[in-house]
GROMACS .gro file of N, CA, C and O in nm:
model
  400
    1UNK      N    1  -1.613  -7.675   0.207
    1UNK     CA    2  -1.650  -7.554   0.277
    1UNK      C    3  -1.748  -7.591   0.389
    1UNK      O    4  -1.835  -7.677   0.375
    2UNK      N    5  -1.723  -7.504   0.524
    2UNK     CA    6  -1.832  -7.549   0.602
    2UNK      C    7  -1.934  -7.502   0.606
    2UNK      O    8  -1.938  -7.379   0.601
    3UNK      N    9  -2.088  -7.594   0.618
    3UNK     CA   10  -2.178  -7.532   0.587
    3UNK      C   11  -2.256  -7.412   0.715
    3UNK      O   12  -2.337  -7.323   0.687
    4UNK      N   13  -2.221  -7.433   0.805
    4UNK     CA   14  -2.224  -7.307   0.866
    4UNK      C   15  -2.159  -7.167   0.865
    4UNK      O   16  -2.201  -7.071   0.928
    5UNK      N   17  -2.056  -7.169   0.791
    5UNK     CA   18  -2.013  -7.071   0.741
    5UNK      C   19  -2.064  -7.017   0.606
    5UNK      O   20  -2.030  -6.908   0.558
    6UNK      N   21  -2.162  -7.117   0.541
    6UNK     CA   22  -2.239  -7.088   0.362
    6UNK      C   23  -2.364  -7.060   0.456
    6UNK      O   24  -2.424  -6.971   0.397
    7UNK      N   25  -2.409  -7.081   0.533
    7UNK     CA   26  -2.573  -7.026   0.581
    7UNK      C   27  -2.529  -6.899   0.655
    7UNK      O   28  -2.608  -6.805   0.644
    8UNK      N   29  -2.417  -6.878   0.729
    8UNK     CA   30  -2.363  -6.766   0.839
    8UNK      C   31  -2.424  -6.659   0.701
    8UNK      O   32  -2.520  -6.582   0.701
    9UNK      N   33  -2.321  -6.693   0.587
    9UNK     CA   34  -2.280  -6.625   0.459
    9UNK      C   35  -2.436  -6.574   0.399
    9UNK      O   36  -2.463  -6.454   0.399
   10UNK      N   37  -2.513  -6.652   0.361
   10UNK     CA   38  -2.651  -6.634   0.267
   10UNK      C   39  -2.743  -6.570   0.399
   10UNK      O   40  -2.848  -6.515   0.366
   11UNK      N   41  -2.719  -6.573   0.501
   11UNK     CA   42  -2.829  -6.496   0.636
   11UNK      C   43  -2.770  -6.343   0.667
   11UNK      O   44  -2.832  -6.254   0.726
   12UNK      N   45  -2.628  -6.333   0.608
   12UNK     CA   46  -2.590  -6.187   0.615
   12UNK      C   47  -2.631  -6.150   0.505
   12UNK      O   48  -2.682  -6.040   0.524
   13UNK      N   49  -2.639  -6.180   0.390
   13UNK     CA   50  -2.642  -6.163   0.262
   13UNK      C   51  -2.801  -6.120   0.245
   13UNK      O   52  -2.822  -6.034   0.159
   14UNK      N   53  -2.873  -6.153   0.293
   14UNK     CA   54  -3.045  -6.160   0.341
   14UNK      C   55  -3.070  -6.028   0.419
   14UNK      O   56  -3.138  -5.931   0.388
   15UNK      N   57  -2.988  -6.056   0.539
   15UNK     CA   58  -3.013  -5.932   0.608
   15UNK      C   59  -2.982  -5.786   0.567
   15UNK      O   60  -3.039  -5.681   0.593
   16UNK      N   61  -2.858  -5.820   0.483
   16UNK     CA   62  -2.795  -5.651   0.410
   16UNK      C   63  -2.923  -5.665   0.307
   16UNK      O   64  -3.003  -5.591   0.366
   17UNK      N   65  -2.957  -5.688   0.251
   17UNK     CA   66  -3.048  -5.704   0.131
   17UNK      C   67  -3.187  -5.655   0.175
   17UNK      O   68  -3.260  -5.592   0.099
   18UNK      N   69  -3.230  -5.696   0.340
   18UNK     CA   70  -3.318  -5.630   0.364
   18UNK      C   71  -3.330  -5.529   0.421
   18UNK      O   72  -3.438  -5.475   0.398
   19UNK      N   73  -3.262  -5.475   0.493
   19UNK     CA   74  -3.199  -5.339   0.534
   19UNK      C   75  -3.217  -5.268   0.463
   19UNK      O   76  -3.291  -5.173   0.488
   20UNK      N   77  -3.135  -5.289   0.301
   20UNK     CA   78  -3.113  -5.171   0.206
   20UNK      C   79  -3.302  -5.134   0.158
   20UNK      O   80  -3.343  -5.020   0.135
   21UNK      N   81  -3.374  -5.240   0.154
   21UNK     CA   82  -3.438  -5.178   0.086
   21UNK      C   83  -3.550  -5.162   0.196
   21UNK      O   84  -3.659  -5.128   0.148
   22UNK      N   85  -3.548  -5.175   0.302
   22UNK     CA   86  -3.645  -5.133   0.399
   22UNK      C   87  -3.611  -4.990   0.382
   22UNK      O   88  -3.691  -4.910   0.333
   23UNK      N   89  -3.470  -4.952   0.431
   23UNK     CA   90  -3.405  -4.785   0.421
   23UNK      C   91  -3.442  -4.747   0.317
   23UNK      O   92  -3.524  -4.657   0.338
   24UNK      N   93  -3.426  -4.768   0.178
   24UNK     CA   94  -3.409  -4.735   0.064
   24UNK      C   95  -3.597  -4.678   0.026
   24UNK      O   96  -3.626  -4.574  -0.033
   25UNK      N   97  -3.666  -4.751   0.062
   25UNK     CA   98  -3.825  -4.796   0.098
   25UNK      C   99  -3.878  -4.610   0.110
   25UNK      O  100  -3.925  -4.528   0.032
   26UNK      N  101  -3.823  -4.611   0.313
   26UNK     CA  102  -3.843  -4.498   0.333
   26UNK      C  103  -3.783  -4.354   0.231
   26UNK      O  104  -3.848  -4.265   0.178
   27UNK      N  105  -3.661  -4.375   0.232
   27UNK     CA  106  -3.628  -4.274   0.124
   27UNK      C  107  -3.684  -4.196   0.013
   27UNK      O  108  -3.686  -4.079  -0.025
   28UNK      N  109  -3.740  -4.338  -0.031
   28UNK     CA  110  -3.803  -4.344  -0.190
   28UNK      C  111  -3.957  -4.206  -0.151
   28UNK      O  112  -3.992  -4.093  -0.186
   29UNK      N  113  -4.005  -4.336  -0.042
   29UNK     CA  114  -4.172  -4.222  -0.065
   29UNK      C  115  -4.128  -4.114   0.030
   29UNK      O  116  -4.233  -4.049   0.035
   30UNK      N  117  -4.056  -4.061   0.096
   30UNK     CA  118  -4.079  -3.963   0.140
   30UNK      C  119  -4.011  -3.850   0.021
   30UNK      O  120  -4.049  -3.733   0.033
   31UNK      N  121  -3.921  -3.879  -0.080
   31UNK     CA  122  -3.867  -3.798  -0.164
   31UNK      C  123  -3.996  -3.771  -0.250
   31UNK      O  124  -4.014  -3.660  -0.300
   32UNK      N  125  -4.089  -3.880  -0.267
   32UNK     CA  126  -4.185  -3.891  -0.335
   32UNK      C  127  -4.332  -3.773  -0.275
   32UNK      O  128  -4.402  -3.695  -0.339
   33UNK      N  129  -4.332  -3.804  -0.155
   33UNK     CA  130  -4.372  -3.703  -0.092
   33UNK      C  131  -4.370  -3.557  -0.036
   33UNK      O  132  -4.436  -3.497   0.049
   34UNK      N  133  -4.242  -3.518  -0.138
   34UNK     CA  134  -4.208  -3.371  -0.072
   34UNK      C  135  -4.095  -3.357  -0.061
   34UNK      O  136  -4.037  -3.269  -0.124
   35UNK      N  137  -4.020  -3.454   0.036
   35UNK     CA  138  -3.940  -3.424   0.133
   35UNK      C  139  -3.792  -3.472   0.095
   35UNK      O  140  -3.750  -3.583   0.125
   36UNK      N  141  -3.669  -3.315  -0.017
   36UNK     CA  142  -3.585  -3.385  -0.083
   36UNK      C  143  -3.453  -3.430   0.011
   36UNK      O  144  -3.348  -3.450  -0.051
   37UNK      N  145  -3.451  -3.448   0.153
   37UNK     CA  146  -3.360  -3.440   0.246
   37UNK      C  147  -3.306  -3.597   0.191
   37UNK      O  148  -3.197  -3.581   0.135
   38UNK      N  149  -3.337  -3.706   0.189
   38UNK     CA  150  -3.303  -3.813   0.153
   38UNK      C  151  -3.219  -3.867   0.052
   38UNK      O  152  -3.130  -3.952   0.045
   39UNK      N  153  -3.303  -3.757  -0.053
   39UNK     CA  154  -3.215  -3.744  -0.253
   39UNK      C  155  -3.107  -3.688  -0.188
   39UNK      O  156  -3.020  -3.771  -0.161
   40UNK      N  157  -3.082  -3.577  -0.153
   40UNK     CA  158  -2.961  -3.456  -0.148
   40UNK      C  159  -2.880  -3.538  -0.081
   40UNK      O  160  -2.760  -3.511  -0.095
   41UNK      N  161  -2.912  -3.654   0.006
   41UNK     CA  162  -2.816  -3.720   0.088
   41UNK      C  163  -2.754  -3.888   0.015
   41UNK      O  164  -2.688  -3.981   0.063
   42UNK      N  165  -2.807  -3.867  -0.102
   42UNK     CA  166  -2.804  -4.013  -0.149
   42UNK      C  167  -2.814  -4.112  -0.095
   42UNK      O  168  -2.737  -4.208  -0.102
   43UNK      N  169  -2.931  -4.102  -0.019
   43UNK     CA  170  -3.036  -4.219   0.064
   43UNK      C  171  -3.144  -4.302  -0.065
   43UNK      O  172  -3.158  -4.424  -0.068
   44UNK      N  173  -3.197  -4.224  -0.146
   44UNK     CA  174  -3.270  -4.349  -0.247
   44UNK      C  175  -3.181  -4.357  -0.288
   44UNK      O  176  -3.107  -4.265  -0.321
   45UNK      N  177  -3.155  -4.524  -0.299
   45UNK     CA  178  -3.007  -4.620  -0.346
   45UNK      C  179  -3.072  -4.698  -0.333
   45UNK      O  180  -3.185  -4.680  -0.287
   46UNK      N  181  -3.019  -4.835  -0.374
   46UNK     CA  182  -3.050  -4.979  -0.346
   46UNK      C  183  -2.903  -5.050  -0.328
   46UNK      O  184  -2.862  -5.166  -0.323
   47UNK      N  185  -2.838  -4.901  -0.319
   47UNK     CA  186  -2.650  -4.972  -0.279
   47UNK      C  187  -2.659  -4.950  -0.094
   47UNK      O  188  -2.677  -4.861  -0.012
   48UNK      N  189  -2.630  -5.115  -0.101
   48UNK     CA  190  -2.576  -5.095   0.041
   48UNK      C  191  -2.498  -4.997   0.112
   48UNK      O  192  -2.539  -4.933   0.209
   49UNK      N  193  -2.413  -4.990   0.075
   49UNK     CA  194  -2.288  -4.918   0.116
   49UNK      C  195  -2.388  -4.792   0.149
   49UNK      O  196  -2.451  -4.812   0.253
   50UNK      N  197  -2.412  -4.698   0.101
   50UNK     CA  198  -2.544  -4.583   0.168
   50UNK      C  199  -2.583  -4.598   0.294
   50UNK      O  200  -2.554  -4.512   0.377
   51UNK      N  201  -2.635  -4.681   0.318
   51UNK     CA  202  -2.726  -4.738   0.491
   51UNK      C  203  -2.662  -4.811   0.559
   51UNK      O  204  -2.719  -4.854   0.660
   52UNK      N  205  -2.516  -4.855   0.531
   52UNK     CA  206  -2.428  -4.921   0.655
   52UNK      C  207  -2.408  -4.832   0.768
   52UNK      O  208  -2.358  -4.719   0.764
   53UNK      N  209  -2.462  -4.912   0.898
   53UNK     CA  210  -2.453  -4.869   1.022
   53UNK      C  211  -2.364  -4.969   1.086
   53UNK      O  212  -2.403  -5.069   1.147
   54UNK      N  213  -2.197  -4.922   1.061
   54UNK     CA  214  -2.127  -4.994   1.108
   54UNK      C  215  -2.165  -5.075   1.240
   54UNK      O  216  -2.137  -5.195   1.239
   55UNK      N  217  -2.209  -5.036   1.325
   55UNK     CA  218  -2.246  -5.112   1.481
   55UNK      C  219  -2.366  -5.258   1.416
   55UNK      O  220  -2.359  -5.380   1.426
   56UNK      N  221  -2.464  -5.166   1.354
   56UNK     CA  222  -2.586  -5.245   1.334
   56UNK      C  223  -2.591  -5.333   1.186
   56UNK      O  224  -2.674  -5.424   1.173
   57UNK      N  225  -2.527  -5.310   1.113
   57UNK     CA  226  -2.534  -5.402   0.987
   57UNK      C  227  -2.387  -5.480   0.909
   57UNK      O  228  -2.355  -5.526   0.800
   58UNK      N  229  -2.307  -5.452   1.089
   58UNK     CA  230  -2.161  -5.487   1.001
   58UNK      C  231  -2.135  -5.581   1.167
   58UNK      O  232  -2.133  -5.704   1.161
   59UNK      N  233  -2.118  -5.522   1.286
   59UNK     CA  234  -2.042  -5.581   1.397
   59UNK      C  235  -2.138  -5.658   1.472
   59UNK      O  236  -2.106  -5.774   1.497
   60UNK      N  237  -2.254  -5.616   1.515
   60UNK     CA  238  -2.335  -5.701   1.564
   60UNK      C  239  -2.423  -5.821   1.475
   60UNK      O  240  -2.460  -5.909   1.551
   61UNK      N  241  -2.460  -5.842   1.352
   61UNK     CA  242  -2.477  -5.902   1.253
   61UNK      C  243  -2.330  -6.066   1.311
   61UNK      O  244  -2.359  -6.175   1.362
   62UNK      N  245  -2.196  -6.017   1.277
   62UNK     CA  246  -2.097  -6.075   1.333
   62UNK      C  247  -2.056  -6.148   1.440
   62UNK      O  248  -1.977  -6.241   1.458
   63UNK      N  249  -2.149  -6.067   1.522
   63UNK     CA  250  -2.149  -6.093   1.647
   63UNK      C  251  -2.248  -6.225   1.689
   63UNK      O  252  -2.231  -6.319   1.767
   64UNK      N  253  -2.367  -6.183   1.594
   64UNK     CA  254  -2.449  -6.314   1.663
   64UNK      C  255  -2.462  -6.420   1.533
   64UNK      O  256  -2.553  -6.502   1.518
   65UNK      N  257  -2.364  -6.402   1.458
   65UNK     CA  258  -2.309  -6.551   1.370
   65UNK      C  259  -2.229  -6.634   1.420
   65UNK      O  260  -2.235  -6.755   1.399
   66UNK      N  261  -2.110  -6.554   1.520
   66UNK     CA  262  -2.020  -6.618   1.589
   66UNK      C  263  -2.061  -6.677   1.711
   66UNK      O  264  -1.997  -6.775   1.747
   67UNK      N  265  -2.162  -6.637   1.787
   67UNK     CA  266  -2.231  -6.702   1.919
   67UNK      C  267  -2.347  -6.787   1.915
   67UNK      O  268  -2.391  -6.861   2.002
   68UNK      N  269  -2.408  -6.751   1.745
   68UNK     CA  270  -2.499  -6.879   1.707
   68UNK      C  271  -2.640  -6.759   1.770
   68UNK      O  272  -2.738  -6.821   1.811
   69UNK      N  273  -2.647  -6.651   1.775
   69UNK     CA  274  -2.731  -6.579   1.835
   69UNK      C  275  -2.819  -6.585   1.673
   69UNK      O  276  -2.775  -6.626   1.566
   70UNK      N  277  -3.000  -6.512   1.716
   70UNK     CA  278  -3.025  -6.500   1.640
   70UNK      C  279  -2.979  -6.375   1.537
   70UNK      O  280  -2.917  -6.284   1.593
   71UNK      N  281  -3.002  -6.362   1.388
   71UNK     CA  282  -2.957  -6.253   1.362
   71UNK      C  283  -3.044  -6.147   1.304
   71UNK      O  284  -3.127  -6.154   1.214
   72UNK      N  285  -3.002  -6.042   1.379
   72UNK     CA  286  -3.064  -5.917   1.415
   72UNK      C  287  -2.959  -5.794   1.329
   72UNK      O  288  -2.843  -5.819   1.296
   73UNK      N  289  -3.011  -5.694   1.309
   73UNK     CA  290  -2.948  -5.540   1.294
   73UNK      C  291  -3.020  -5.449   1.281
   73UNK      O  292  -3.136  -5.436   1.319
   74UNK      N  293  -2.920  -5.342   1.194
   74UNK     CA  294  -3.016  -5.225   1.176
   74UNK      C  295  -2.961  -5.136   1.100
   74UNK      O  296  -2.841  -5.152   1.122
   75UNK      N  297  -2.974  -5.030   1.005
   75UNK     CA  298  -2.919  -4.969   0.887
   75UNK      C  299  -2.939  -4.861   0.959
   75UNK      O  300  -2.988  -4.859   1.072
   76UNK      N  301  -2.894  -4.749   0.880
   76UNK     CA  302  -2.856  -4.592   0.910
   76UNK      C  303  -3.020  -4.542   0.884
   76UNK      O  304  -3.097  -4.596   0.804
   77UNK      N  305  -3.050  -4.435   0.966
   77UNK     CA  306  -3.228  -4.415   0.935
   77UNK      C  307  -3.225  -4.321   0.826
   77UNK      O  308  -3.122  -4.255   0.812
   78UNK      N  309  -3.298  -4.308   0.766
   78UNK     CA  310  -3.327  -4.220   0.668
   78UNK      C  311  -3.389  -4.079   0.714
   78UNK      O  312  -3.509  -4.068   0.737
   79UNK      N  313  -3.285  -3.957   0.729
   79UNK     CA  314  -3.354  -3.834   0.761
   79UNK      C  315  -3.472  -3.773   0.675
   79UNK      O  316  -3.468  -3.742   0.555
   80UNK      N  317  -3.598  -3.762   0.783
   80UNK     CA  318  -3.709  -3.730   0.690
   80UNK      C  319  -3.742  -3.550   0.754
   80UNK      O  320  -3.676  -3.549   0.859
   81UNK      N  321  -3.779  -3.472   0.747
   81UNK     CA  322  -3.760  -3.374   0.710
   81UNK      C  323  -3.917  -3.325   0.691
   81UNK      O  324  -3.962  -3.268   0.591
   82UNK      N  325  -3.989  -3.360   0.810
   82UNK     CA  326  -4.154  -3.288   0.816
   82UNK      C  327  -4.209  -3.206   0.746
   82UNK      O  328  -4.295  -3.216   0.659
   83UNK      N  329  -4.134  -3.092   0.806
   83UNK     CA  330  -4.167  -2.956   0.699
   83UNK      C  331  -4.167  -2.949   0.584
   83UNK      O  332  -4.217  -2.856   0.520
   84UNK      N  333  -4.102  -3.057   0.530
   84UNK     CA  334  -4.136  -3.053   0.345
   84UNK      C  335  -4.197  -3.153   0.284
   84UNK      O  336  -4.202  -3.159   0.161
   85UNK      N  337  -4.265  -3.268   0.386
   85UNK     CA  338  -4.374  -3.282   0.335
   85UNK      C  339  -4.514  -3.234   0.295
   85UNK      O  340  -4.549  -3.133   0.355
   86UNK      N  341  -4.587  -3.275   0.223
   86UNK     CA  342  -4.711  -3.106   0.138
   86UNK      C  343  -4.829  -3.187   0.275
   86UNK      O  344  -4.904  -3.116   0.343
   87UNK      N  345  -4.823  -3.305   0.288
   87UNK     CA  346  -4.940  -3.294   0.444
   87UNK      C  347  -4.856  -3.397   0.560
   87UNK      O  348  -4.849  -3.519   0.576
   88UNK      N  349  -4.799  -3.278   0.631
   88UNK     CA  350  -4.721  -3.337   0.734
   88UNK      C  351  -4.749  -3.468   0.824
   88UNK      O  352  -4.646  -3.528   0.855
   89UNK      N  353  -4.861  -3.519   0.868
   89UNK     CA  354  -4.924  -3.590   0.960
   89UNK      C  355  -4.921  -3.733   0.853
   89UNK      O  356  -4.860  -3.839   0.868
   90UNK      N  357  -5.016  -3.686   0.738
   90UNK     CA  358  -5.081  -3.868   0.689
   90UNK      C  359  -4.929  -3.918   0.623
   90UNK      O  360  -4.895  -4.036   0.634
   91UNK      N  361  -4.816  -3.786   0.533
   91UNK     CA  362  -4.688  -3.823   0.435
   91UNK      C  363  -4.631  -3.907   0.559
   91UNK      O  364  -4.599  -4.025   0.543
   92UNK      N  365  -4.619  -3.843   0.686
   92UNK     CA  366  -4.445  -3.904   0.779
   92UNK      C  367  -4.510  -4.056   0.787
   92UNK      O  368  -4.437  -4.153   0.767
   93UNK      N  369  -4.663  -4.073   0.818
   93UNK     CA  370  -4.717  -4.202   0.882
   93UNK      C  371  -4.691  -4.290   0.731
   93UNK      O  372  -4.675  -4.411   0.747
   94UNK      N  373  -4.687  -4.234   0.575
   94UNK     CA  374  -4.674  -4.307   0.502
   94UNK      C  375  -4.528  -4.356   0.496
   94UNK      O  376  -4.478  -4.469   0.502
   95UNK      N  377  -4.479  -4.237   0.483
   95UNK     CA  378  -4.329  -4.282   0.516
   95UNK      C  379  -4.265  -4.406   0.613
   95UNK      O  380  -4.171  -4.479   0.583
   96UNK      N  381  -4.313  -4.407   0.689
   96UNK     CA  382  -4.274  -4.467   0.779
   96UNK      C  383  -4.338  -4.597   0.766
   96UNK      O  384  -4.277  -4.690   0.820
   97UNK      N  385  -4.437  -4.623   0.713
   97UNK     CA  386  -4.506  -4.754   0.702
   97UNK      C  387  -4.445  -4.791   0.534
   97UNK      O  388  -4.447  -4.913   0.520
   98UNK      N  389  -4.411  -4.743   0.449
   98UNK     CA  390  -4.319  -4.776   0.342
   98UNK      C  391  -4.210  -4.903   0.377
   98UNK      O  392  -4.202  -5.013   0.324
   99UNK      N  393  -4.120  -4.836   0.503
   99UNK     CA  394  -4.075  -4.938   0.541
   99UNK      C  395  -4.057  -5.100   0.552
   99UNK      O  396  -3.969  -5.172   0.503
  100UNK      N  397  -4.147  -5.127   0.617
  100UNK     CA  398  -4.215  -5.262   0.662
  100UNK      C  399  -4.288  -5.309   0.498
  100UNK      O  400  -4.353  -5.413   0.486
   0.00000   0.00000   0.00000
């Protein structure tokens, strides 16, 4: 097997892996915080398949394995839903720093 095709393989495998749970991240505390737009959408998951952003975690991922680019993407965002957090300002900034 070639080994650029087993690192192509374990660097997509990395990247879906971190995607899901960066997305999954936000989901979690903002459901945690109030806000059930995420649950109702079956956004807390730790299944990929949920946060595939065909462009960003399927074609361009592809794209810069095949050109040797670095690799980059991006998952589906997690709709957060202000108004139902119980303190709008400090929950979204937690939310959002969950992420990372």
């Amino acid at each position: 097997m070639n080994i650029d095709l087993v690192a192509a393989a374990i660097g997509f495998g990395v990247l879906l892996l971190s995607l899901t749970i960066h997305e999954a991240a936000h989901a979690w505390s903002a459901d945690k915080l109030g806000d059930p737009t995420a649950r109702m959408l079956g956004r807390v998951s730790l299944n990929p398949l949920v946060h595939i952003d065909w462009i960003g975690t399927v074609l361009l991922p592809i794209i810069a394995m095949i050109s040797r680019f670095p690799l980059i993407g991006w998952a589906k965002p997690v709709p957060v839903n202000i108004r139902n957090l119980r303190h709008p300002r400090r929950d979204f900034m937690i939310v959002a720093a969950a992420g990372p």
